[in-house]
mmCIF file of C-alpha atoms and ligand atoms in Angstrom:
data_model
loop_
_atom_site.group_PDB
_atom_site.id
_atom_site.type_symbol
_atom_site.label_atom_id
_atom_site.label_comp_id
_atom_site.label_asym_id
_atom_site.label_seq_id
_atom_site.Cartn_x
_atom_site.Cartn_y
_atom_site.Cartn_z
ATOM 1 C CA UNK A 7 0.083 0.175 -0.197
ATOM 2 C CA UNK A 8 1.581 3.609 -1.212
ATOM 3 C CA UNK A 9 1.212 6.735 1.032
ATOM 4 C CA UNK A 10 -1.680 9.127 1.398
ATOM 5 C CA UNK A 11 -0.701 12.335 -0.269
ATOM 6 C CA UNK A 12 -0.772 15.178 1.576
ATOM 7 C CA UNK A 13 -3.179 17.855 -0.567
ATOM 8 C CA UNK A 14 -1.543 20.982 0.333
ATOM 9 C CA UNK A 15 -3.458 22.879 -2.235
ATOM 10 C CA UNK A 16 -6.410 22.031 -1.181
ATOM 11 C CA UNK A 17 -6.035 22.408 2.205
ATOM 12 C CA UNK A 18 -4.001 26.284 0.887
ATOM 13 C CA UNK A 19 -7.598 26.568 -1.216
ATOM 14 C CA UNK A 20 -9.804 25.851 1.527
ATOM 15 C CA UNK A 21 -7.999 28.344 3.885
ATOM 16 C CA UNK A 22 -8.042 30.983 1.213
ATOM 17 C CA UNK A 23 -12.103 30.871 1.446
ATOM 18 C CA UNK A 24 -12.507 31.238 5.089
ATOM 19 C CA UNK A 25 -9.840 34.011 5.032
ATOM 20 C CA UNK A 26 -12.815 35.637 2.567
ATOM 21 C CA UNK A 27 -15.456 35.652 4.777
ATOM 22 C CA UNK A 28 -12.792 37.096 7.666
ATOM 23 C CA UNK A 29 -11.496 39.643 5.551
ATOM 24 C CA UNK A 30 -14.371 40.858 4.869
ATOM 25 C CA UNK A 31 -16.421 41.089 8.724
ATOM 26 C CA UNK A 32 -12.852 42.889 9.059
ATOM 27 C CA UNK A 33 -13.956 45.534 6.862
ATOM 28 C CA UNK A 34 -17.697 46.116 7.812
ATOM 29 C CA UNK A 35 -15.601 46.686 11.075
ATOM 30 C CA UNK A 36 -14.019 49.260 8.940
ATOM 31 C CA UNK A 37 -10.539 48.659 7.849
ATOM 32 C CA UNK A 38 -8.825 46.163 5.113
ATOM 33 C CA UNK A 39 -5.586 44.175 5.827
ATOM 34 C CA UNK A 40 -2.589 45.177 3.653
ATOM 35 C CA UNK A 41 1.012 44.187 2.736
ATOM 36 C CA UNK A 42 3.772 45.653 1.611
ATOM 37 C CA UNK A 43 6.140 43.867 -0.917
ATOM 38 C CA UNK A 44 9.908 45.589 -1.406
ATOM 39 C CA UNK A 45 11.899 44.020 -4.400
ATOM 40 C CA UNK A 46 15.001 44.582 -5.554
ATOM 41 C CA UNK A 47 16.599 43.824 -8.932
ATOM 42 C CA UNK A 48 14.933 41.434 -11.886
ATOM 43 C CA UNK A 49 15.714 37.994 -10.392
ATOM 44 C CA UNK A 50 13.233 36.080 -12.308
ATOM 45 C CA UNK A 51 12.484 33.791 -9.026
ATOM 46 C CA UNK A 52 11.905 36.492 -6.695
ATOM 47 C CA UNK A 53 10.062 38.535 -9.512
ATOM 48 C CA UNK A 54 7.787 35.330 -9.846
ATOM 49 C CA UNK A 55 7.616 34.955 -5.982
ATOM 50 C CA UNK A 56 6.264 38.109 -5.625
ATOM 51 C CA UNK A 57 4.351 38.334 -8.221
ATOM 52 C CA UNK A 58 2.641 35.682 -6.498
ATOM 53 C CA UNK A 59 2.312 37.096 -3.194
ATOM 54 C CA UNK A 60 0.421 40.339 -4.910
ATOM 55 C CA UNK A 61 -2.061 38.040 -6.537
ATOM 56 C CA UNK A 62 -2.971 36.282 -3.691
ATOM 57 C CA UNK A 63 -3.275 39.126 -1.654
ATOM 58 C CA UNK A 64 -5.721 40.168 -4.606
ATOM 59 C CA UNK A 65 -7.731 36.994 -4.638
ATOM 60 C CA UNK A 66 -8.499 37.173 -0.645
ATOM 61 C CA UNK A 67 -8.965 40.760 -0.924
ATOM 62 C CA UNK A 68 -6.101 41.824 0.677
ATOM 63 C CA UNK A 69 -4.478 45.051 -0.344
ATOM 64 C CA UNK A 70 -1.278 45.158 -1.076
ATOM 65 C CA UNK A 71 1.732 47.490 -2.746
ATOM 66 C CA UNK A 72 4.886 46.015 -4.314
ATOM 67 C CA UNK A 73 7.801 48.645 -4.673
ATOM 68 C CA UNK A 74 10.804 48.213 -6.649
ATOM 69 C CA UNK A 75 13.510 48.563 -6.670
ATOM 70 C CA UNK A 76 16.750 48.934 -9.387
ATOM 71 C CA UNK A 77 19.412 46.530 -8.842
ATOM 72 C CA UNK A 78 22.194 49.502 -7.913
ATOM 73 C CA UNK A 79 19.309 51.232 -5.176
ATOM 74 C CA UNK A 80 21.230 51.859 -1.926
ATOM 75 C CA UNK A 81 20.618 50.775 0.882
ATOM 76 C CA UNK A 82 19.897 53.984 2.426
ATOM 77 C CA UNK A 83 16.679 54.625 -0.480
ATOM 78 C CA UNK A 84 15.416 50.268 0.721
ATOM 79 C CA UNK A 85 15.940 51.113 4.548
ATOM 80 C CA UNK A 86 14.257 54.425 4.051
ATOM 81 C CA UNK A 87 11.494 53.256 2.058
ATOM 82 C CA UNK A 88 11.091 50.693 5.154
ATOM 83 C CA UNK A 89 10.435 53.399 7.485
ATOM 84 C CA UNK A 90 7.628 55.072 5.319
ATOM 85 C CA UNK A 91 6.105 51.530 5.294
ATOM 86 C CA UNK A 92 6.353 51.215 9.061
ATOM 87 C CA UNK A 93 4.670 54.148 9.460
ATOM 88 C CA UNK A 94 2.054 53.949 6.665
ATOM 89 C CA UNK A 95 -1.100 52.459 8.785
ATOM 90 C CA UNK A 96 -2.863 51.322 5.414
ATOM 91 C CA UNK A 97 0.182 48.563 5.653
ATOM 92 C CA UNK A 98 0.461 45.848 8.770
ATOM 93 C CA UNK A 99 2.172 43.015 7.045
ATOM 94 C CA UNK A 100 5.572 44.330 5.073
ATOM 95 C CA UNK A 101 8.015 41.878 3.017
ATOM 96 C CA UNK A 102 11.457 42.614 1.285
ATOM 97 C CA UNK A 103 11.291 39.930 -0.972
ATOM 98 C CA UNK A 104 15.725 37.524 -0.599
ATOM 99 C CA UNK A 105 18.036 37.456 -1.673
ATOM 100 C CA UNK A 106 19.448 41.701 -1.970
ATOM 101 C CA UNK A 107 22.441 42.298 -4.408
ATOM 102 C CA UNK A 108 26.159 42.388 -1.956
ATOM 103 C CA UNK A 109 26.316 46.001 -0.904
ATOM 104 C CA UNK A 110 22.448 45.615 0.832
ATOM 105 C CA UNK A 111 23.338 43.961 4.327
ATOM 106 C CA UNK A 112 19.992 41.633 5.070
ATOM 107 C CA UNK A 113 20.192 41.758 8.230
ATOM 108 C CA UNK A 114 20.152 45.805 8.876
ATOM 109 C CA UNK A 115 17.086 45.751 6.268
ATOM 110 C CA UNK A 116 15.324 42.448 8.108
ATOM 111 C CA UNK A 117 16.155 44.975 11.628
ATOM 112 C CA UNK A 118 14.756 47.766 10.716
ATOM 113 C CA UNK A 119 11.322 46.424 9.754
ATOM 114 C CA UNK A 120 8.834 46.693 12.413
ATOM 115 C CA UNK A 121 8.663 43.031 14.487
ATOM 116 C CA UNK A 122 4.820 44.173 14.858
ATOM 117 C CA UNK A 123 4.900 44.251 10.303
ATOM 118 C CA UNK A 124 7.245 41.153 9.901
ATOM 119 C CA UNK A 125 4.842 38.908 9.134
ATOM 120 C CA UNK A 126 8.042 36.370 7.302
ATOM 121 C CA UNK A 127 9.163 36.259 11.154
ATOM 122 C CA UNK A 128 12.537 36.872 9.851
ATOM 123 C CA UNK A 129 13.167 39.767 12.332
ATOM 124 C CA UNK A 130 15.490 39.159 15.756
ATOM 125 C CA UNK A 131 12.572 39.609 18.067
ATOM 126 C CA UNK A 132 10.282 37.166 16.278
ATOM 127 C CA UNK A 133 12.975 34.695 16.363
ATOM 128 C CA UNK A 134 13.351 35.303 19.696
ATOM 129 C CA UNK A 135 9.536 34.964 20.765
ATOM 130 C CA UNK A 136 9.095 31.423 19.203
ATOM 131 C CA UNK A 137 12.894 30.269 20.940
ATOM 132 C CA UNK A 138 11.015 31.295 24.418
ATOM 133 C CA UNK A 139 7.162 30.064 22.945
ATOM 134 C CA UNK A 140 5.628 33.884 23.220
ATOM 135 C CA UNK A 141 3.089 35.472 20.249
ATOM 136 C CA UNK A 142 4.904 36.773 17.496
ATOM 137 C CA UNK A 143 4.780 35.466 13.686
ATOM 138 C CA UNK A 144 6.324 32.844 12.200
ATOM 139 C CA UNK A 145 8.069 31.797 9.496
ATOM 140 C CA UNK A 146 5.774 31.107 6.563
ATOM 141 C CA UNK A 147 7.148 27.766 4.806
ATOM 142 C CA UNK A 148 7.640 25.768 8.687
ATOM 143 C CA UNK A 149 3.838 27.247 9.888
ATOM 144 C CA UNK A 150 2.379 26.169 6.643
ATOM 145 C CA UNK A 151 4.199 22.794 7.551
ATOM 146 C CA UNK A 152 2.598 22.652 10.771
ATOM 147 C CA UNK A 153 -0.742 23.753 9.640
ATOM 148 C CA UNK A 154 -0.883 21.110 7.222
ATOM 149 C CA UNK A 155 -0.080 18.333 9.675
ATOM 150 C CA UNK A 156 -2.931 19.894 11.570
ATOM 151 C CA UNK A 157 -5.498 19.572 8.790
ATOM 152 C CA UNK A 158 -4.259 15.642 8.454
ATOM 153 C CA UNK A 159 -4.889 15.281 12.070
ATOM 154 C CA UNK A 160 -1.263 13.843 12.619
ATOM 155 C CA UNK A 161 -0.629 14.516 16.372
ATOM 156 C CA UNK A 162 3.051 16.431 16.830
ATOM 157 C CA UNK A 163 3.435 15.413 20.995
ATOM 158 C CA UNK A 164 5.638 12.547 21.754
ATOM 159 C CA UNK A 165 6.587 12.378 18.038
ATOM 160 C CA UNK A 166 10.704 12.323 16.541
ATOM 161 C CA UNK A 167 10.652 14.731 14.182
ATOM 162 C CA UNK A 168 13.703 14.902 11.729
ATOM 163 C CA UNK A 169 14.754 17.817 9.749
ATOM 164 C CA UNK A 170 17.553 17.823 7.385
ATOM 165 C CA UNK A 171 18.273 21.501 6.445
ATOM 166 C CA UNK A 172 19.173 24.346 9.362
ATOM 167 C CA UNK A 173 19.076 27.464 7.066
ATOM 168 C CA UNK A 174 17.323 30.137 9.323
ATOM 169 C CA UNK A 175 13.998 30.189 7.173
ATOM 170 C CA UNK A 176 13.146 26.711 7.278
ATOM 171 C CA UNK A 177 15.156 24.179 9.146
ATOM 172 C CA UNK A 178 15.828 25.890 12.638
ATOM 173 C CA UNK A 179 12.116 27.904 12.865
ATOM 174 C CA UNK A 180 11.146 24.620 11.690
ATOM 175 C CA UNK A 181 12.964 22.619 14.644
ATOM 176 C CA UNK A 182 11.444 25.191 17.488
ATOM 177 C CA UNK A 183 7.787 24.915 16.463
ATOM 178 C CA UNK A 184 8.100 21.425 16.625
ATOM 179 C CA UNK A 185 10.145 21.534 19.878
ATOM 180 C CA UNK A 186 7.036 23.501 21.105
ATOM 181 C CA UNK A 187 4.570 21.088 20.245
ATOM 182 C CA UNK A 188 6.617 18.705 22.308
ATOM 183 C CA UNK A 189 8.193 16.743 19.679
ATOM 184 C CA UNK A 190 11.176 15.163 19.767
ATOM 185 C CA UNK A 191 13.380 17.252 17.719
ATOM 186 C CA UNK A 192 16.750 16.145 15.910
ATOM 187 C CA UNK A 193 18.488 18.659 13.045
ATOM 188 C CA UNK A 194 20.328 16.950 10.398
ATOM 189 C CA UNK A 195 22.481 18.976 7.942
ATOM 190 C CA UNK A 196 25.223 18.706 4.859
ATOM 191 C CA UNK A 197 27.990 17.761 7.957
ATOM 192 C CA UNK A 198 26.149 15.498 8.731
ATOM 193 C CA UNK A 199 27.347 11.489 8.660
ATOM 194 C CA UNK A 200 25.591 8.965 8.006
ATOM 195 C CA UNK A 201 22.587 11.367 7.449
ATOM 196 C CA UNK A 202 20.051 8.173 7.010
ATOM 197 C CA UNK A 203 20.490 6.807 10.491
ATOM 198 C CA UNK A 204 19.112 10.009 11.163
ATOM 199 C CA UNK A 205 16.597 10.089 9.061
ATOM 200 C CA UNK A 206 15.759 6.060 9.735
ATOM 201 C CA UNK A 207 14.341 6.580 12.814
ATOM 202 C CA UNK A 208 11.661 9.805 12.130
ATOM 203 C CA UNK A 209 8.354 9.666 12.565
ATOM 204 C CA UNK A 210 8.201 12.865 10.162
ATOM 205 C CA UNK A 211 10.513 13.796 8.458
ATOM 206 C CA UNK A 212 11.332 17.326 6.872
ATOM 207 C CA UNK A 213 13.444 17.421 3.395
ATOM 208 C CA UNK A 214 14.862 21.412 3.766
ATOM 209 C CA UNK A 215 17.713 20.952 2.267
ATOM 210 C CA UNK A 216 17.802 22.685 -1.201
ATOM 211 C CA UNK A 217 19.285 18.920 -3.215
ATOM 212 C CA UNK A 218 17.201 16.673 -5.527
ATOM 213 C CA UNK A 219 16.600 13.275 -4.635
ATOM 214 C CA UNK A 220 18.545 12.892 -1.548
ATOM 215 C CA UNK A 221 16.054 11.330 0.604
ATOM 216 C CA UNK A 222 15.794 7.972 -1.022
ATOM 217 C CA UNK A 223 13.232 4.650 0.460
ATOM 218 C CA UNK A 224 16.053 3.182 2.023
ATOM 219 C CA UNK A 225 16.076 6.234 4.255
ATOM 220 C CA UNK A 226 12.723 6.379 5.818
ATOM 221 C CA UNK A 227 11.162 4.313 8.269
ATOM 222 C CA UNK A 228 8.168 2.338 7.224
ATOM 223 C CA UNK A 229 4.727 4.371 7.524
ATOM 224 C CA UNK A 230 6.970 7.943 8.137
ATOM 225 C CA UNK A 231 5.490 10.936 7.295
ATOM 226 C CA UNK A 232 7.367 13.064 4.713
ATOM 227 C CA UNK A 233 7.256 16.421 4.177
ATOM 228 C CA UNK A 234 9.058 17.466 1.103
ATOM 229 C CA UNK A 235 9.999 21.383 1.446
ATOM 230 C CA UNK A 236 12.369 21.434 -1.447
ATOM 231 C CA UNK A 237 12.277 23.477 -4.734
ATOM 232 C CA UNK A 238 14.652 22.323 -6.657
ATOM 233 C CA UNK A 239 14.980 22.837 -10.748
ATOM 234 C CA UNK A 240 15.654 18.701 -12.305
ATOM 235 C CA UNK A 241 18.418 18.495 -15.887
ATOM 236 C CA UNK A 242 15.068 18.265 -17.938
ATOM 237 C CA UNK A 243 13.388 22.119 -15.874
ATOM 238 C CA UNK A 244 10.799 20.200 -13.741
ATOM 239 C CA UNK A 245 9.883 20.986 -10.475
ATOM 240 C CA UNK A 246 11.094 18.762 -7.679
ATOM 241 C CA UNK A 247 11.294 17.587 -4.671
ATOM 242 C CA UNK A 248 14.924 17.153 -1.821
ATOM 243 C CA UNK A 249 12.876 13.695 -2.191
ATOM 244 C CA UNK A 250 12.877 10.587 -4.968
ATOM 245 C CA UNK A 251 9.280 11.119 -4.794
ATOM 246 C CA UNK A 252 8.059 8.131 -6.477
ATOM 247 C CA UNK A 253 9.973 5.308 -4.460
ATOM 248 C CA UNK A 254 9.492 7.220 -0.717
ATOM 249 C CA UNK A 255 5.790 7.165 -2.290
ATOM 250 C CA UNK A 256 6.022 3.163 -1.487
ATOM 251 C CA UNK A 257 7.159 2.967 1.691
ATOM 252 C CA UNK A 258 5.601 6.912 3.869
ATOM 253 C CA UNK A 259 2.505 6.698 4.920
ATOM 254 C CA UNK A 260 2.383 10.043 4.024
ATOM 255 C CA UNK A 261 3.869 11.908 1.792
ATOM 256 C CA UNK A 262 3.568 15.620 0.229
ATOM 257 C CA UNK A 263 4.210 16.023 -3.658
ATOM 258 C CA UNK A 264 6.406 18.798 -5.501
ATOM 259 C CA UNK A 265 4.433 20.697 -6.418
ATOM 260 C CA UNK A 266 1.265 20.747 -4.510
ATOM 261 C CA UNK A 267 2.388 20.589 -1.825
ATOM 262 C CA UNK A 268 4.289 22.562 1.408
ATOM 263 C CA UNK A 269 4.346 25.808 -1.525
ATOM 264 C CA UNK A 270 0.996 26.014 -1.422
ATOM 265 C CA UNK A 271 0.823 25.994 2.393
ATOM 266 C CA UNK A 272 3.855 28.745 2.440
ATOM 267 C CA UNK A 273 2.104 31.048 -0.056
ATOM 268 C CA UNK A 274 -0.909 31.378 2.484
ATOM 269 C CA UNK A 275 0.342 31.515 5.478
ATOM 270 C CA UNK A 276 2.064 34.940 4.442
ATOM 271 C CA UNK A 277 -1.842 36.149 3.896
ATOM 272 C CA UNK A 278 -2.719 34.650 7.542
ATOM 273 C CA UNK A 279 0.117 35.625 9.100
ATOM 274 C CA UNK A 280 -0.997 39.535 7.485
ATOM 275 C CA UNK A 281 -4.875 39.461 8.513
ATOM 276 C CA UNK A 282 -3.262 38.278 12.672
ATOM 277 C CA UNK A 283 -0.759 41.244 11.946
ATOM 278 C CA UNK A 284 -4.071 43.892 10.900
ATOM 279 C CA UNK A 285 -5.970 42.576 14.224
ATOM 280 C CA UNK A 286 -3.335 42.726 16.358
ATOM 281 C CA UNK A 287 -2.500 46.071 14.769
ATOM 282 C CA UNK A 288 -6.426 47.252 14.624
ATOM 283 C CA UNK A 289 -6.803 46.043 18.081
ATOM 284 C CA UNK A 290 -4.037 47.899 19.684
ATOM 285 C CA UNK A 291 -4.743 50.940 17.739
ATOM 286 C CA UNK A 292 -7.879 50.917 19.484
ATOM 287 C CA UNK A 293 -6.513 51.086 22.750
ATOM 288 C CA UNK A 294 -4.565 53.512 22.640
HETATM 289 N N1 GUN B 317 13.180 34.374 -0.610
HETATM 290 C C1 GUN B 317 12.922 32.921 -0.771
HETATM 291 N N2 GUN B 317 11.784 33.122 0.450
HETATM 292 C C2 GUN B 317 11.628 33.609 0.413
HETATM 293 C C3 GUN B 317 10.594 34.537 1.909
HETATM 294 O O1 GUN B 317 10.131 33.634 2.151
HETATM 295 N N3 GUN B 317 10.399 35.825 2.579
HETATM 296 C C4 GUN B 317 11.528 36.746 1.565
HETATM 297 N N4 GUN B 317 10.944 38.000 1.668
HETATM 298 N N5 GUN B 317 12.362 36.434 0.906
HETATM 299 C C5 GUN B 317 12.185 35.049 0.408
#
């Protein structure tokens, strides 16, 4: 018997439907959630991601602004734009698409964003809130993974979660989220040897290394839940994950496809974070 597919696209569509009525009720209360996206340069992948984010906002009724800069823009100009958006009441969520050109410090840019508008969850204040299990914003991909597991009623407490990849955007925040939900967490990375010794122990395996077909059937425990975060281009130009899907699906209990798994969940969590940001800022403004 093969694994059940976790349909991230369907789960995300249902979440967007629910958001539409939530946004309607916000509008009746006199406010519209707003997201601003800053894009520097013309990296084709970044342009495509950003367009997707703006399209998603339009679909559910979130107000959006796209601010585009030439690749030669100075760090100071980007920081000044962030200050303007931090002070703009129509904007509740603000993100700067990464990567940035070498002459602009990613850390300076991330830290210039108001933590209350940091819907990417990249600001050190929000990372610290996650570490200490306080309310904040959590990076969209790991938040989307948890949301997916909740949608299919997978218990997390007491499970052994093995994460392959230690990026600031996925691996590290995913480890903290699972730990906060009482899982036992192992984080593997490019220096972990042998990788399969650890991946075979996973009840839930999160592959987020950015390496095509890194995980094979021999690397997993029968019945494991396999979450594929990879977004790699194969030699033939196809979008493929970190998991050798065809063979792993025969042995896993659940598996996410690429595309149509984690990707749509990441996108929908940005919308959710923007709604949460708008609600918190609206509530705070009412108290002042
Ligand atoms: N580049 C790739 N993924 C992301 C993301 O989630 N947020 C931002 N700001 N840039 C990215």
